[in-house]
DNA sequence: GCTTAGGGTTCG
């Protein structure tokens, strides 16, 4: 490839990139509508190229493309319907005069814009995914009687630059650089109408909250069909009937309450009410309807138009829907709550699938919870199972067999083990049902549940794969991780593993181990006269209030207990992880490298050097650090109360904290000022304790001379106050998964964690003994080597609450008025 | 080529 050609292509691609950036549109190079190629695509990679003369409006050109050289390129025109339109003409090379070998091409939408920027007159292009229409200008321009219309997802234009002669001669390379669009474009603006204002026969763009939906399914015709009912602030409920040849072009609705944006839908009267039907150029975006959820749209198209105003519309619809309690009946439940005869939506992970017969497929799924009812066991020949064929006994208890019938068998074909699914309108069927094709040696149980997805699409029956970024999937993964870990720990063969021992540093004092062998229990300290309820009863209680339960601790997280420690800001109420030691070391080291060490000292300080012995450094010969002392404290003989260190490591700060009451790592600023290191790391070392400040609430914190009036002791409180630092407090946060015969319940241990363990978070942060007590307690409640029967039954008092931000009516529970007692 | 389906529980 010649140099000027490379240059030209580079400038072309750069231009595409920057232009896109300005439009703030989503692009994926894989589906970029205009693709610049160095070679013509090989025959296998694109539809058949047919001669332009063979184009006819009566033919199906769905699999055809045409090739031609661009002989005319019109201006890019802004259009209210399609955002942009551009007309061009392509002509076949070596064309015969008697053939109609030049044809008008009309590009719409982003394709037009891309074409305008990327393609020049003289370029050879291959167009595919076009519609064929009658050319209204055929008489005048003497070109082909048809024109090619390119818009939407399928439309594609390849620009072929396969030989140097396609490129401009060297001298013209600069001139041929794509110029800005020849028309001044206004920002395209879509207008949306409220559902009450729809008029029959007209095409609209609308927003709506989904009240009901059916997954797209193959119609008897050529398209996938999906149906939904939406509403908006105008209180009108409107049904939508959508036909798209591609499954992905349908709105990707995961649950009722999702919000859809539909472009180019036509209002039609059907059965005395208006229905919306998609028309040419239809596109859909879908948003999570949950308040405060991400406003990232779900779309199969990479080139949708999405503005801040859209974001606002979504937010408004969300809060409106929340205030109207529109989607109160959430049919999604966990296996733990499945009851006989229930219809429900199951969000789960597929572990294995197996064809039973032509009308039935078995899906083996789990959602991390255990169904309280005995489940149907299905015996299937291992070699027809796709996915994991056998599970441990513990794992098997968590797996549900879902039998999928008739039309849904087809939609299981593309499912892969590991996929996260939502199965809509599953039915829990009690008792034993004979199924065709199943061997007779299946275990019959008197009271078992089986799960069926019946044929048909009533009530939105169907299966959908949920993408990884879906919040429900993330939640599921998290639960599964915990359950998975807890199952692994319960496996005897894993019990001795290095991992397990690594998590549990052996208790420091052997005496404590003996004490621990006696065990622990919990007791409630509240005066509530409440009768304990079962976990499943508790879940159906009205929100709020206190509840007593008797349950076993099935698992907890974090399993690595040091991660239960958090830093809490009492001012902004934020909670953060304690920074990892490697991160702390890096911040210290960056600060040392950035400091020259030669700056002047603040006027209030006495500066000097301190020598540290070599054993602190690996193989080092000792280090000399820059130190600053408060002149006033020194004059009062209180030299050992406070020292500022610059260029030190965290270990060195710790080491000096044995000699000096307060050690503050600093870095010199230009001039004679000192500054704190990044507030990610401790700003103060006192004895074995490290103190952190809130980044958010400590803006404007400065190192200044500490005031130590009279004999006032300098501690973390008054040091933080003097410097303007908002001190963070250690807290503990654990999640317990409590279980009784009726189900599993996730509860938090936060506010009263210190009372619960009878250990302060500060102690847990620094003292081995405190850490041991927590570890021993949890090991007793949830024995790593133990089976369910070994877990003691524990009494809890729980406070139930709903957070304001949450609109999916998820209840949360926190352990309160409960403490552990040594037996 | 211009339909397909147009919500309201099941064969198993």
CSV table of N, CA and C (backbone and C1' of nucleotides) in Angstrom, one decimal, chain A residues 219 229 239 405-406 425 427 434 455 458 461, chain B residues 1 3-12:
chain,number,residue,atom,x,y,z
A,219,UNK,N,-44.2,-16.0,14.3
A,219,UNK,CA,-45.6,-16.1,13.8
A,219,UNK,C,-45.8,-17.1,12.7
A,229,UNK,N,-48.6,-4.2,26.3
A,229,UNK,CA,-49.5,-3.1,26.7
A,229,UNK,C,-48.7,-2.1,27.5
A,239,UNK,N,-52.4,-1.1,23.6
A,239,UNK,CA,-51.7,-2.4,23.2
A,239,UNK,C,-50.9,-2.1,22.0
A,405,UNK,N,-42.5,-27.2,27.2
A,405,UNK,CA,-43.4,-27.9,26.2
A,405,UNK,C,-43.6,-27.2,24.9
A,406,UNK,N,-43.9,-27.9,23.9
A,406,UNK,CA,-44.4,-27.4,22.6
A,406,UNK,C,-43.6,-26.3,22.0
A,425,UNK,N,-44.0,-17.4,33.6
A,425,UNK,CA,-45.3,-18.1,33.8
A,425,UNK,C,-45.0,-19.6,33.9
A,427,UNK,N,-45.3,-23.0,35.9
A,427,UNK,CA,-46.2,-23.5,36.9
A,427,UNK,C,-45.6,-24.6,37.8
A,434,UNK,N,-47.2,-38.4,34.8
A,434,UNK,CA,-46.5,-39.3,33.9
A,434,UNK,C,-46.1,-38.4,32.6
A,455,UNK,N,-47.3,-25.2,26.9
A,455,UNK,CA,-47.3,-24.7,25.6
A,455,UNK,C,-48.2,-23.4,25.5
A,458,UNK,N,-50.0,-17.6,26.3
A,458,UNK,CA,-50.9,-16.8,27.2
A,458,UNK,C,-50.1,-16.4,28.5
A,461,UNK,N,-46.2,-16.4,28.6
A,461,UNK,CA,-45.3,-17.6,28.7
A,461,UNK,C,-44.1,-17.6,27.8
B,1,DG,P,-43.0,-12.5,-4.7
B,1,DG,O5',-44.0,-11.9,-3.7
B,1,DG,C5',-45.3,-12.5,-3.6
B,1,DG,C4',-45.9,-12.2,-2.3
B,1,DG,C3',-46.4,-10.8,-2.1
B,1,DG,O3',-47.7,-10.9,-1.5
B,1,DG,C1',-45.1,-11.4,-0.3
B,3,DT,P,-51.3,-7.7,4.4
B,3,DT,O5',-51.3,-9.1,5.0
B,3,DT,C5',-51.9,-10.2,4.3
B,3,DT,C4',-51.4,-11.5,5.0
B,3,DT,C3',-51.8,-11.6,6.5
B,3,DT,O3',-52.2,-12.9,6.8
B,3,DT,C1',-49.4,-11.7,6.3
B,4,DT,P,-52.9,-13.2,8.1
B,4,DT,O5',-51.7,-13.4,9.1
B,4,DT,C5',-50.9,-14.5,8.9
B,4,DT,C4',-49.8,-14.5,10.0
B,4,DT,C3',-50.2,-14.2,11.4
B,4,DT,O3',-49.7,-15.1,12.3
B,4,DT,C1',-48.3,-12.9,10.8
B,5,DA,P,-50.6,-15.8,13.4
B,5,DA,O5',-50.8,-14.6,14.4
B,5,DA,C5',-49.7,-14.3,15.3
B,5,DA,C4',-50.2,-13.2,16.3
B,5,DA,C3',-51.5,-13.6,17.1
B,5,DA,O3',-51.3,-13.1,18.4
B,5,DA,C1',-51.8,-11.7,15.8
B,6,DG,P,-52.4,-13.2,19.4
B,6,DG,O5',-53.1,-11.8,19.4
B,6,DG,C5',-52.3,-10.6,19.5
B,6,DG,C4',-53.2,-9.4,19.6
B,6,DG,C3',-54.6,-9.7,20.2
B,6,DG,O3',-54.9,-8.8,21.1
B,6,DG,C1',-54.9,-8.8,18.0
B,7,DG,P,-55.9,-9.1,22.4
B,7,DG,O5',-55.0,-10.1,23.4
B,7,DG,C5',-53.6,-10.1,23.3
B,7,DG,C4',-53.1,-11.2,24.2
B,7,DG,C3',-54.1,-12.2,24.8
B,7,DG,O3',-53.5,-13.4,24.9
B,7,DG,C1',-53.1,-11.0,26.5
B,8,DG,P,-54.3,-14.7,25.1
B,8,DG,O5',-54.6,-14.7,26.7
B,8,DG,C5',-56.0,-14.7,27.1
B,8,DG,C4',-56.0,-15.1,28.5
B,8,DG,C3',-57.4,-15.4,29.1
B,8,DG,O3',-57.1,-16.4,30.1
B,8,DG,C1',-56.5,-13.5,30.2
B,9,DT,P,-57.9,-17.2,30.8
B,9,DT,O5',-56.8,-18.3,30.5
B,9,DT,C5',-56.1,-18.8,31.6
B,9,DT,C4',-55.2,-19.8,31.0
B,9,DT,C3',-55.4,-21.2,31.6
B,9,DT,O3',-54.7,-22.1,30.8
B,9,DT,C1',-53.4,-20.2,32.4
B,10,DT,P,-55.6,-22.8,29.7
B,10,DT,O5',-54.7,-24.1,29.3
B,10,DT,C5',-53.3,-23.9,29.2
B,10,DT,C4',-52.6,-25.2,29.6
B,10,DT,C3',-53.4,-26.4,29.1
B,10,DT,O3',-52.5,-27.3,28.4
B,10,DT,C1',-53.0,-26.6,31.4
B,11,DC,P,-53.1,-28.0,27.2
B,11,DC,O5',-53.0,-29.6,27.7
B,11,DC,C5',-54.2,-30.2,28.1
B,11,DC,C4',-53.9,-31.7,28.2
B,11,DC,C3',-52.8,-32.0,29.2
B,11,DC,O3',-53.0,-33.2,29.9
B,11,DC,C1',-52.2,-32.7,27.1
B,12,DG,P,-52.3,-33.4,31.3
B,12,DG,O5',-50.8,-33.8,30.9
B,12,DG,C5',-50.6,-35.1,30.3
B,12,DG,C4',-49.1,-35.1,29.9
B,12,DG,C3',-48.1,-35.1,31.1
B,12,DG,O3',-47.0,-35.9,30.8
B,12,DG,C1',-47.8,-33.2,29.7
